[in-house]
Coordinates of C-alpha atoms and ligand atoms in Angstrom, one line a residue:
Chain A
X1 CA 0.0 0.0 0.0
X2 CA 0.9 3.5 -0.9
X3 CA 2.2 6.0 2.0
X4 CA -0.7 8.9 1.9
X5 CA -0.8 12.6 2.5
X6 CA -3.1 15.4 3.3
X7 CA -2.3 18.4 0.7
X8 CA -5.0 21.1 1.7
X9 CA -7.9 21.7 3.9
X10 CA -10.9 24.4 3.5
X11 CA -13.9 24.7 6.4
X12 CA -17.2 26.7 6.2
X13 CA -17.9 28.5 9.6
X14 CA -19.8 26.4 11.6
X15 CA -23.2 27.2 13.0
X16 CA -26.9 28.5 12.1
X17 CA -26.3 29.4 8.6
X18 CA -29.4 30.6 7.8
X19 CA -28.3 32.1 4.6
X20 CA -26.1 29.1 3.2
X21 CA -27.3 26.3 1.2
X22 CA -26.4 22.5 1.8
X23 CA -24.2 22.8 -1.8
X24 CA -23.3 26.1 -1.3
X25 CA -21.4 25.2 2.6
X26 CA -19.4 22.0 -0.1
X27 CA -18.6 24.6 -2.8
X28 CA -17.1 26.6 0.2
X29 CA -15.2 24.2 1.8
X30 CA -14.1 22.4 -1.0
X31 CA -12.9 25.3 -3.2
X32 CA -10.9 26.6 -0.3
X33 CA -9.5 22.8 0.0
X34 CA -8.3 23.1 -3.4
X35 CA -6.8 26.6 -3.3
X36 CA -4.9 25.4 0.3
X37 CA -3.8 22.1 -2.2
X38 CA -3.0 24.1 -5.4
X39 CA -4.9 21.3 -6.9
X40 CA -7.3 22.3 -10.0
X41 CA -10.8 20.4 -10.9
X42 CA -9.1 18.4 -13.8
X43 CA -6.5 16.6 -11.6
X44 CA -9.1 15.4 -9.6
X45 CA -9.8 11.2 -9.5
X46 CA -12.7 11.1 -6.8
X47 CA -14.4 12.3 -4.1
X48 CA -15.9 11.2 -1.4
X49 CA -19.4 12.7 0.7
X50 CA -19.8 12.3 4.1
X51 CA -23.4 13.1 5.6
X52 CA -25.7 11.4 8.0
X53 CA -29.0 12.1 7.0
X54 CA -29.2 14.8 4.0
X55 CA -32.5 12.8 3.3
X56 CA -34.2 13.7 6.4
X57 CA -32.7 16.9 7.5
X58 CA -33.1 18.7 3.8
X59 CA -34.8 15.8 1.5
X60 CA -31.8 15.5 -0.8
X61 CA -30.4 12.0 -1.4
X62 CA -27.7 11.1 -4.3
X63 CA -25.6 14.2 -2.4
X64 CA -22.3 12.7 -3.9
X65 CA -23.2 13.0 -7.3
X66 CA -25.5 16.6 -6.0
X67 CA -22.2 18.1 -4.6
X68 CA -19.8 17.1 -7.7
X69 CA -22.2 19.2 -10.1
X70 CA -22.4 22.0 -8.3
X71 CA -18.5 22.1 -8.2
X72 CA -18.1 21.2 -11.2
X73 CA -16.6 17.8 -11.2
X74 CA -19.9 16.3 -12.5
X75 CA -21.3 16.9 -15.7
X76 CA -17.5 18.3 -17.9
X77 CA -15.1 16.2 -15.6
X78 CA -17.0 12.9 -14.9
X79 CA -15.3 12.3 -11.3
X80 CA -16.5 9.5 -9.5
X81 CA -18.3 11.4 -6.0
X82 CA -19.5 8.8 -3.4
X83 CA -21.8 9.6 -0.3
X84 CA -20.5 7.8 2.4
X85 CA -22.9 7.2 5.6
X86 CA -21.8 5.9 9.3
X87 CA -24.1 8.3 11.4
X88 CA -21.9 11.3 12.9
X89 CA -19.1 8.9 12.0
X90 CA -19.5 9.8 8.2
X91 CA -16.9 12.6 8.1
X92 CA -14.1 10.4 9.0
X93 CA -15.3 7.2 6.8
X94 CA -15.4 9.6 4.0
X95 CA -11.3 10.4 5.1
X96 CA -10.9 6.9 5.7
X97 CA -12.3 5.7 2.5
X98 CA -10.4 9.2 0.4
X99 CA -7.0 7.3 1.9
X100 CA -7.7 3.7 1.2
X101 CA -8.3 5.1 -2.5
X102 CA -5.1 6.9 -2.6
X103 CA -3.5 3.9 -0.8
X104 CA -4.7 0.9 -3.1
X105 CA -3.3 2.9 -6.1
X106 CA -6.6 3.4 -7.5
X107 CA -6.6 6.8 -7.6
X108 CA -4.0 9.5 -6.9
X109 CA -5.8 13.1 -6.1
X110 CA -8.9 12.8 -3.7
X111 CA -11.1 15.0 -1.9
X112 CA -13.0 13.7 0.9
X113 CA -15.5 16.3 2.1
X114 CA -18.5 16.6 4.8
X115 CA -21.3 17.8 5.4
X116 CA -24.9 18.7 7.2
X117 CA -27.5 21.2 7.0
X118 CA -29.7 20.6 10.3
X119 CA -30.6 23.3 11.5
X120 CA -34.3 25.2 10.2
X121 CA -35.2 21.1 9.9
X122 CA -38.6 19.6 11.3
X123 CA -37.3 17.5 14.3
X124 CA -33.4 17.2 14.5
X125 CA -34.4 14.9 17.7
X126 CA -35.9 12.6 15.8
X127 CA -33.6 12.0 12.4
X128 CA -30.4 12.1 15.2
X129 CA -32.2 9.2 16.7
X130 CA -32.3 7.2 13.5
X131 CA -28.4 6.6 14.2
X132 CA -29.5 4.3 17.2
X133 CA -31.5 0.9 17.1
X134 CA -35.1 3.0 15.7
X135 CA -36.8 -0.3 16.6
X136 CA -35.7 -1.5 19.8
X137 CA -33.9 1.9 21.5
X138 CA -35.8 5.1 19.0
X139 CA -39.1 3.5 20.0
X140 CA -38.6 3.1 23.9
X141 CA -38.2 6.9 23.6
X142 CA -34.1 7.0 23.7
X143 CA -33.0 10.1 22.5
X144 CA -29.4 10.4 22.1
X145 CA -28.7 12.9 24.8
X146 CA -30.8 10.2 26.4
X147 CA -28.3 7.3 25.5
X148 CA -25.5 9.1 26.3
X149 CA -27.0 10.0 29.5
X150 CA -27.3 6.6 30.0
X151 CA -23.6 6.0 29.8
X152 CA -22.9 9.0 32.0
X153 CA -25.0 7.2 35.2
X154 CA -23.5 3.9 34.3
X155 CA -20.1 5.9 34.5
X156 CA -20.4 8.3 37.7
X157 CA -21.5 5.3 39.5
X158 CA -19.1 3.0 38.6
X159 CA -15.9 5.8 39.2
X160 CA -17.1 8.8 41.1
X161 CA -17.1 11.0 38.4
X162 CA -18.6 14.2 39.7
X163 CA -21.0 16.5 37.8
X164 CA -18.4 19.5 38.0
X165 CA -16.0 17.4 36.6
X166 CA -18.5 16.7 34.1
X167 CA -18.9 20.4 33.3
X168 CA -15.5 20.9 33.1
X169 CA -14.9 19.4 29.8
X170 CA -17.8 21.7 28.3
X171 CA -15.6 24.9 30.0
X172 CA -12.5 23.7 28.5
X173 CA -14.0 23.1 25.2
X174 CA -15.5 25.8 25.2
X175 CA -11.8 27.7 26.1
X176 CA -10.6 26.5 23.0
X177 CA -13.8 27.2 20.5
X178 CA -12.9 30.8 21.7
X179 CA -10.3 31.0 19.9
X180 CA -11.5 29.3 16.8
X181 CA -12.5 31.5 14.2
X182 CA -14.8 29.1 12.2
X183 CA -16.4 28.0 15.9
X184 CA -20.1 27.9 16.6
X185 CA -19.5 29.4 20.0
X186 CA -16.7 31.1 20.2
X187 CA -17.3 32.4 24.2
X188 CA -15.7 31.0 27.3
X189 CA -18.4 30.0 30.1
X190 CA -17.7 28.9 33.4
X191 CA -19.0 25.4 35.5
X192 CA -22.0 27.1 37.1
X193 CA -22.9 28.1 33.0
X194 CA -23.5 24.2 32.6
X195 CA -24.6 22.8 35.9
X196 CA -26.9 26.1 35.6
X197 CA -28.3 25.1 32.5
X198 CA -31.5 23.2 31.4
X199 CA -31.4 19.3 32.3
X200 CA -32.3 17.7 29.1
X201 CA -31.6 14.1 30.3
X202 CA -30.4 13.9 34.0
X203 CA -27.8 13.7 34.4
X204 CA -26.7 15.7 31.3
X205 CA -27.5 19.2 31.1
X206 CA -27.7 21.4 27.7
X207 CA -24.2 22.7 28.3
X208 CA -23.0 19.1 28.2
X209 CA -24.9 18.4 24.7
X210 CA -23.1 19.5 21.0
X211 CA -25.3 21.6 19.3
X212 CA -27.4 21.1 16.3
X213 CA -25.5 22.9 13.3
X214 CA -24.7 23.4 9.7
X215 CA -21.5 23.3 8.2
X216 CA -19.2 21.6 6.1
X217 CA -15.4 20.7 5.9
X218 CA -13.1 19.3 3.0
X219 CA -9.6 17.9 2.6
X220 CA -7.7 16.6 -0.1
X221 CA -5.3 13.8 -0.1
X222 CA -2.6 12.6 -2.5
X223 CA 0.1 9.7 -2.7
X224 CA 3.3 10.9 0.1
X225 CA 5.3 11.1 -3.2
X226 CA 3.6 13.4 -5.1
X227 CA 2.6 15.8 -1.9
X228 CA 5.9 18.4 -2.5
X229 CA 4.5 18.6 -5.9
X230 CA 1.7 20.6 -4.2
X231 CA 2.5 22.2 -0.8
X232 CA 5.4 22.3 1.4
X233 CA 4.2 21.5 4.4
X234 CA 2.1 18.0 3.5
X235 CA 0.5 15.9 6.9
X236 CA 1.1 12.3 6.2
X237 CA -1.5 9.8 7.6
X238 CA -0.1 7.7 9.8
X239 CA -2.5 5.4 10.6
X240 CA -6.6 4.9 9.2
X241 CA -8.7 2.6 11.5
X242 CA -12.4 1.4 11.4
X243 CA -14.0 -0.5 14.1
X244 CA -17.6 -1.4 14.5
X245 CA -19.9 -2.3 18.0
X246 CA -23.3 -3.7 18.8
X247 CA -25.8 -0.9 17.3
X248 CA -27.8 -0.9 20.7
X249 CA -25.9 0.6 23.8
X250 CA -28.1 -1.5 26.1
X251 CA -26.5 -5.2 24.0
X252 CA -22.5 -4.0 25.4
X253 CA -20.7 -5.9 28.3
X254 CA -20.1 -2.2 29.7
X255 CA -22.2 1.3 28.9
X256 CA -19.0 3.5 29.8
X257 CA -16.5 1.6 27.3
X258 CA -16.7 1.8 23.7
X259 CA -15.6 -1.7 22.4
X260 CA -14.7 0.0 19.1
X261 CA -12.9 2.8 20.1
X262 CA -10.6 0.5 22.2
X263 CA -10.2 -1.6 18.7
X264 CA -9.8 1.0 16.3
X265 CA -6.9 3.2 18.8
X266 CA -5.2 0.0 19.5
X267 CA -5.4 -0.6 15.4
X268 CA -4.4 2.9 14.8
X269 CA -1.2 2.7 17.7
X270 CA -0.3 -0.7 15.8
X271 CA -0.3 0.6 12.0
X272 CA 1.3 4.1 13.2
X273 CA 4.3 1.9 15.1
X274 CA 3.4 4.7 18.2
X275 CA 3.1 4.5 21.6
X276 CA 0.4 6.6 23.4
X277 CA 2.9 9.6 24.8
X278 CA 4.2 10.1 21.3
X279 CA 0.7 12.0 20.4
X280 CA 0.9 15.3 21.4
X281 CA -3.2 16.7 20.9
X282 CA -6.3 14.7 19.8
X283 CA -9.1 15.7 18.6
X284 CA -12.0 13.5 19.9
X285 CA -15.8 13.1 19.6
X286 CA -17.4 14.9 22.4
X287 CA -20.9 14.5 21.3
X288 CA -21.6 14.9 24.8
X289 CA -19.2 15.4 27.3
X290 CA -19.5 12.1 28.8
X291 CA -18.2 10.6 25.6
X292 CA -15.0 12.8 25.6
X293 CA -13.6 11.3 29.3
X294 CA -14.9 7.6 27.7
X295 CA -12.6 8.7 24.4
X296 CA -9.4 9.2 25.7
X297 CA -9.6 6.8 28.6
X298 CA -10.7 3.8 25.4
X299 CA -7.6 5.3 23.2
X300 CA -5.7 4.5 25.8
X301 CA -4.6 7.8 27.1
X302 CA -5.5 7.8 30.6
X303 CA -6.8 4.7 32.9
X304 CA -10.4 4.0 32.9
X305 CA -12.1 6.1 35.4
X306 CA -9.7 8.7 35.8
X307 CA -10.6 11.0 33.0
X308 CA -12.5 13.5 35.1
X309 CA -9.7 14.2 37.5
X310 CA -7.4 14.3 34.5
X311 CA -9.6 17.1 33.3
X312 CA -10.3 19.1 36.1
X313 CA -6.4 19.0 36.9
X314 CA -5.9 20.8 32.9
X315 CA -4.4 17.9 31.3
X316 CA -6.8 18.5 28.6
X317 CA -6.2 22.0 27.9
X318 CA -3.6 23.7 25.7
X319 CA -0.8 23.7 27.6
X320 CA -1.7 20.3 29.3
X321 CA 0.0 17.1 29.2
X322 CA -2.7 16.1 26.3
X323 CA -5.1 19.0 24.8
X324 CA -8.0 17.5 23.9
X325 CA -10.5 19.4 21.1
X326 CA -8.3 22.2 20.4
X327 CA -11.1 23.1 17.9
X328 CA -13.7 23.8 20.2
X329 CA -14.7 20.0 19.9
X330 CA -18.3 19.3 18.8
X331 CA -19.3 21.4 22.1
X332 CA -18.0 25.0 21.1
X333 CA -17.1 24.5 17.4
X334 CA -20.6 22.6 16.6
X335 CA -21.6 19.4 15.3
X336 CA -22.9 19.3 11.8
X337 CA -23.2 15.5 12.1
X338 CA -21.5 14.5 8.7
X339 CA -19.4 17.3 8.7
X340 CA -17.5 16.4 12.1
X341 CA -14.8 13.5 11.0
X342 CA -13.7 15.6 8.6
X343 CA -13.2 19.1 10.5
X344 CA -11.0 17.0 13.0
X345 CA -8.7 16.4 10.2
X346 CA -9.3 20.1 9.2
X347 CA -8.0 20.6 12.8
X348 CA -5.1 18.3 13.1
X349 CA -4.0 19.5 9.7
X350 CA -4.1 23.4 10.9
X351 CA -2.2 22.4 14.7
X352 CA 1.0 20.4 12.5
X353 CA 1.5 23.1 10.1
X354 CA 1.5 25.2 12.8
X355 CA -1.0 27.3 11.4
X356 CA -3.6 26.9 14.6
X357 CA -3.1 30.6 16.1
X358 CA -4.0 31.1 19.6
X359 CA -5.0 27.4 20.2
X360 CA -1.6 26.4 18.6
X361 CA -0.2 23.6 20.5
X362 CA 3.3 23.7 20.8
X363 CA 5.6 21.5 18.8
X364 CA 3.0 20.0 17.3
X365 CA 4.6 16.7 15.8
X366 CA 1.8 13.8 15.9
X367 CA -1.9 14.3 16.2
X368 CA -5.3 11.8 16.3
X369 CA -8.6 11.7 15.8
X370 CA -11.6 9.9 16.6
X371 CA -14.8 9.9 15.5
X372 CA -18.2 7.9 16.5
X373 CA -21.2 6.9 14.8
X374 CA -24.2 6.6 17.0
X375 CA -23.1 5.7 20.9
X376 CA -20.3 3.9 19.2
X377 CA -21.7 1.4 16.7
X378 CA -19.0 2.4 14.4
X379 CA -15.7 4.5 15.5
X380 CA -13.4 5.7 13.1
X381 CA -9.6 6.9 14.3
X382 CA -6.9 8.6 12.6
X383 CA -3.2 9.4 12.9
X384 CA -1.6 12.1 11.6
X385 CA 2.4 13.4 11.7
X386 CA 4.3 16.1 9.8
X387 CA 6.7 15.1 7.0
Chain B
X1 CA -42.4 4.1 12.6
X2 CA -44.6 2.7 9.5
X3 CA -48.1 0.5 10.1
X4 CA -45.9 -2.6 8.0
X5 CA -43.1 -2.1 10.4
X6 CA -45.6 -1.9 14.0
X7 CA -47.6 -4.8 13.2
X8 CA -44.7 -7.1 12.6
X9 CA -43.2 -6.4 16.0
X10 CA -46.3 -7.8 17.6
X11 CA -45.6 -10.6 19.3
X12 CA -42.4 -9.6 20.9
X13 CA -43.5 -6.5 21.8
X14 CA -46.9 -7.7 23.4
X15 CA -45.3 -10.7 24.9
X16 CA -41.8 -10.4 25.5
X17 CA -41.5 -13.2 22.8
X18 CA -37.6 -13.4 22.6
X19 CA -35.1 -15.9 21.4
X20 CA -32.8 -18.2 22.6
X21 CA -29.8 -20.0 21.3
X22 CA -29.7 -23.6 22.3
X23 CA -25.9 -24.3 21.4
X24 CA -24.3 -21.6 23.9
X25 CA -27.4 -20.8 26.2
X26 CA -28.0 -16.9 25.8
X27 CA -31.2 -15.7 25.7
X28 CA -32.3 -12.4 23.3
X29 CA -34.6 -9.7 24.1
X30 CA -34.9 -7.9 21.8
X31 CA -35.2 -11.5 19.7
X32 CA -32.0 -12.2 17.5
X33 CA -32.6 -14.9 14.4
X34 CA -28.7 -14.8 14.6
X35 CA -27.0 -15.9 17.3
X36 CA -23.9 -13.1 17.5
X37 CA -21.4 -15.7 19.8
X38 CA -22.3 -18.8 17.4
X39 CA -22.9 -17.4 14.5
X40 CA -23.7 -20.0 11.8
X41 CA -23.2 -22.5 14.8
X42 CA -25.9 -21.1 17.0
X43 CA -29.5 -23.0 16.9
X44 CA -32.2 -20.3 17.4
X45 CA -35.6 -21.0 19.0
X46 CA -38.4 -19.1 20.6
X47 CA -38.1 -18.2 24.1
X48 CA -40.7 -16.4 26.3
X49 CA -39.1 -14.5 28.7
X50 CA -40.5 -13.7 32.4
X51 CA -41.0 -9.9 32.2
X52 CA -38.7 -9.6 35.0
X53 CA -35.7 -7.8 35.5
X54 CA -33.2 -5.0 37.1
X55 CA -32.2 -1.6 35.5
X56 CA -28.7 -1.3 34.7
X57 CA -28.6 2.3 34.2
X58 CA -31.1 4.9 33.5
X59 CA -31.8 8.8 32.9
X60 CA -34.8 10.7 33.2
X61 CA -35.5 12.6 29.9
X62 CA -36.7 15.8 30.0
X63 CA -36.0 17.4 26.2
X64 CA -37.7 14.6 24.0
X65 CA -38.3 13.9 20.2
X66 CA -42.0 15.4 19.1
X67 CA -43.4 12.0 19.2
X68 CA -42.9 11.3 22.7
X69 CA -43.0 15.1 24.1
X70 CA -46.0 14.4 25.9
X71 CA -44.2 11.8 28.1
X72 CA -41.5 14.2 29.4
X73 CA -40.2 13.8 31.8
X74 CA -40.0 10.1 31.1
X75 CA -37.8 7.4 32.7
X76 CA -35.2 5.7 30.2
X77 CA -33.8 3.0 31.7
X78 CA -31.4 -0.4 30.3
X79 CA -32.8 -3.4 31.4
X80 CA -31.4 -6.6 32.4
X81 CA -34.1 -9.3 32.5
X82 CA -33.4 -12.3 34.6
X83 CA -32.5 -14.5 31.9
X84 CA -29.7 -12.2 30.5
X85 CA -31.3 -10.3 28.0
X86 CA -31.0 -6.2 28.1
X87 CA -33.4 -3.8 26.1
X88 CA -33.6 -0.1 26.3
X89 CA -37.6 0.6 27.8
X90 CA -39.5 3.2 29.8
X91 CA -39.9 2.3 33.5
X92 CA -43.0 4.1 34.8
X93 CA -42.3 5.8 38.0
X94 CA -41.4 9.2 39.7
X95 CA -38.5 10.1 38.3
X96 CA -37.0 10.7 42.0
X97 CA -37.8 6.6 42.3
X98 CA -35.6 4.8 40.0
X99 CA -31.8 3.9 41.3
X100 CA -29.5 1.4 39.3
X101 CA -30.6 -2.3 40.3
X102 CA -34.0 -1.2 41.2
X103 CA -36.3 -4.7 40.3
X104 CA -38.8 -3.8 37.5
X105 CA -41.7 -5.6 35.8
X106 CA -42.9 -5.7 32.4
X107 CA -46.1 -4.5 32.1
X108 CA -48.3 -3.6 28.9
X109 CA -48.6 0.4 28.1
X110 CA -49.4 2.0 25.3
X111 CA -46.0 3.8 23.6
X112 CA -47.4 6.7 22.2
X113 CA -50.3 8.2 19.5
X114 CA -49.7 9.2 15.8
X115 CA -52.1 12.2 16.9
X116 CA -55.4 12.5 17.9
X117 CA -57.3 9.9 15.7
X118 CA -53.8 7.7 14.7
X119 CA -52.6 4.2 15.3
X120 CA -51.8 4.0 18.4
X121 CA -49.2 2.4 19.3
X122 CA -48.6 -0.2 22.2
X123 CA -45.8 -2.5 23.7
X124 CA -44.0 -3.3 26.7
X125 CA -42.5 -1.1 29.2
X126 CA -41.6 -1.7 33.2
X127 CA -43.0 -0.9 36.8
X128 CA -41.0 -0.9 40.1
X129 CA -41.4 -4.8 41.4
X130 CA -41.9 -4.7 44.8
X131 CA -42.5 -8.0 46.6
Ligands
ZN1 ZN1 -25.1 -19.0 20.7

């Protein structure tokens, strides 16, 4: 298999874009992926569409083929475009499947892109819930704050977790998205902001819960040995892992570990040749912020149960032993569903060029992501280092 | 949720109807036609379970989809029934009530409405057991 390379990266602000189509957020993102690459619409050999539900939220299906028209790669160019769906996991199936592409040999220049328009929808609640079991969990009323606030009791009982520990990955987060520019919320809050704030499934408050958003991210990837030919400062994947899980939450040996992000980090470690301390940021899916402590503890990053403390004590932050969401996560940045996987690449790109401003972690050399599809039916983990 | 799709689900949903594999012993609820440990191996029959069970973990729900907004707040709850077998249900009780191995019951509720003059829906959810 052939060594593979990020080249560019473009993002659409993330939020209520009231004003901004579903194609118009792609053309956005990937025009300013292909300016960042230098790469122009001819050398292009496929692309790939993550979103989770364009069919519910906006009543478009066929969005591959939708988004390579309106860029033009459709009707003069012919290029092969692909929507890929994994719930809130298809952002980074769309990467993973852009670099197994470049990596087989089939193609050389990719772009694998994401997207979601949810917001001005009918009943966000509702289609989110279609990423769980709809017969056997959707219709015993489990929302997915609901799920996840399954987790979190399963969790604070089994460890101790408190609820201001809780809180304080929503502050922290929220820390970072400050100093995002393309971040939903870009305003610090304090603890007493979420334990304050509305309970929406006890013990998860709305402060604890990633918004519902639009927005969309693209990146483009090329062979390692062509990548000088179009940037100087290319990210080379290190590692691409897929792992998969019951669909239900309630059929796993233990609610507060996610089977397949344990699989998919210990895949990524294995592929990358890494250990653990080598990774100096990671860009996790907080969903809720539950899920963030349950991330890094199942990558391996910190023992199971002592994420909390980990937190509260800053490890987390920039600065810490291991900043976590240096994008604002899916808490502060937002959480256009299918746009997610691929704005942590977005991120991990920006932090090992350097080019992150004032959430720029220092020395950046080896970043990760992780990204799940419904409470962890399907996780998807990447590693990235600079060349 | 389409008509096709709710009368199909009968059965299990009126009768806690699940399955059970007879090569390694586990018992489904929600009902498997597939044994996940045996896979090909695994020799599937019915199984009616006893309606009676323990929540493993629970929230109470207060911001709900549309369909089920006249619940809220509502009790979510993972079950483990006494053969095994976990589902995701609604325990009916004050939300101040439920605690993790609380014993339930399965009793028969109706799940919600498809408005005023819909198919309404029905199915299984749990009570607190107390002996
Ligand atoms: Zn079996």
């Amino acid at each position: 298999m052939r060594e593979v390379a990020v080249i560019g990266a473009g993002i659409t602000a993330f939020g209520e874009l009231w004003d901004t189509s579903f194609r118009d957020m792609c053309a956005e993102a990937g025009v300013k992926a292909l300016e960042d690459a230098n790469v122009v619409g001819e050398q292009i050999d496929a692309m790939f569409v993550g979103s989770m539900s364009a069919g519910r939220f906006i009543g478009q299906e066929h969005v591959g083929a939708l988004v390579a028209d309106y860029v033009g790669l459709g009707g003069d160019l012919h290029v092969p475009a692909t929507r890929v769906e994994a719930a809130c996991a298809s952002g980074g199936l769309a990467f993973r499947q852009a670099v197994a592409a470049v990596a087989s040999g089939m193609s050389d220049i990719v772009v694998a892109a994401g997207v979601e328009k949810m917001t001005d929808v009918a009943d966000a609640t509702d289609v989110l819930a279609g990423a769980a079991d709809r017969e056997w969990e959707s219709f015993a009323g489990a929302t997915f704050p609901g799920l996840y606030a399954m987790i979190a009791c399963d969790y604070m009982n089994k460890y101790g977790l408190t609820r201001e520990q809780l809180a304080q990955v929503a502050v922290k987060n929220h820390y970072h998205g400050a100093r995002n520019p393309y971040a939903q919320f870009r305003s610090e809050i304090t603890q007493s902001t979420v334990l304050k704030s509305t309970l929406v499934a006890s013990p998860l408050r709305l402060f604890d819960c990633s918004p519902v958003s639009d927005g969309a991210a693209a990146v483009i990837v090329c062979p390692l040995e062509r990548a000088k030919e179009f940037t100087d400062t290319p990210i080379k994947v290190l590692a691409s892992a897929q792992a998969g899980d019951t669909i239900a939450l309630h059929d796993r040996p233990d609610f507060s570990t996610m089977g397949a992000t344990v699989a998919a980090g210990n895949s990524a470690f294995k592929q990358a040749k890494l250990e653990r301390k080598a990774v100096n940021f990671v860009e996790v899916h907080d969903c809720f912020t539950i899920a963030e402590l349950c991330a890094i503890e199942d990558l391996g990053f910190v023992q199971k149960g002592t994420a909390g403390k980990f937190t509260e004590e800053g490890q987390t932050q920039i600065g810490g032993k291991l900043p976590v969401n240096t994008s604002g996560g899916l808490k502060s940045c937002g959480h256009p569903v299918g746009a997610t996987g691929i704005k942590q690449v977005w991120e991990a790109v920006q932090q090992l060029r350097g080019e992150a401003g004032k959430r720029q972690v220092d020395g950046a050399e080896i970043g990760m992501t992780q990204n799940v599809g419904g409470t962890g039916a399907t996780v998807v983990s990447h590693i990235f280092g600079r060349v | 949720m389409t008509v096709a799709r709710f009368w199909r689900a009968i059965p299990q949903r009126y009768n806690m109807v699940g399955t059970k594999c007879e090569t390694c012993g586990a018992v489904f609820f929600p009902p498997r036609s597939v044994c996940p440990h045996c896979r090909r191996d695994g020799k599937i029959v019915e199984y009616q379970c006893s309606g009676k069970g323990k929540v493993m973990t629970f929230s109470v729900v207060h911001s709900a989809s549309d369909q089920y907004s006249e619940m809220k707040p509502y009790v979510l709850a993972i079950i483990e029934l006494e053969e095994g077998a976990r589902m995701t249900t609604h325990v009916i009780c004050e939300p101040e009530e439920v605690y993790i191995g609380m014993p339930v019951k399965s009793v028969f509720r109706v799940l919600d409405r498809e408005g005023s003059d819909g198919i309404i829906h029905y199915g299984t959810k749990f009570v607190p057991d107390v002996a």
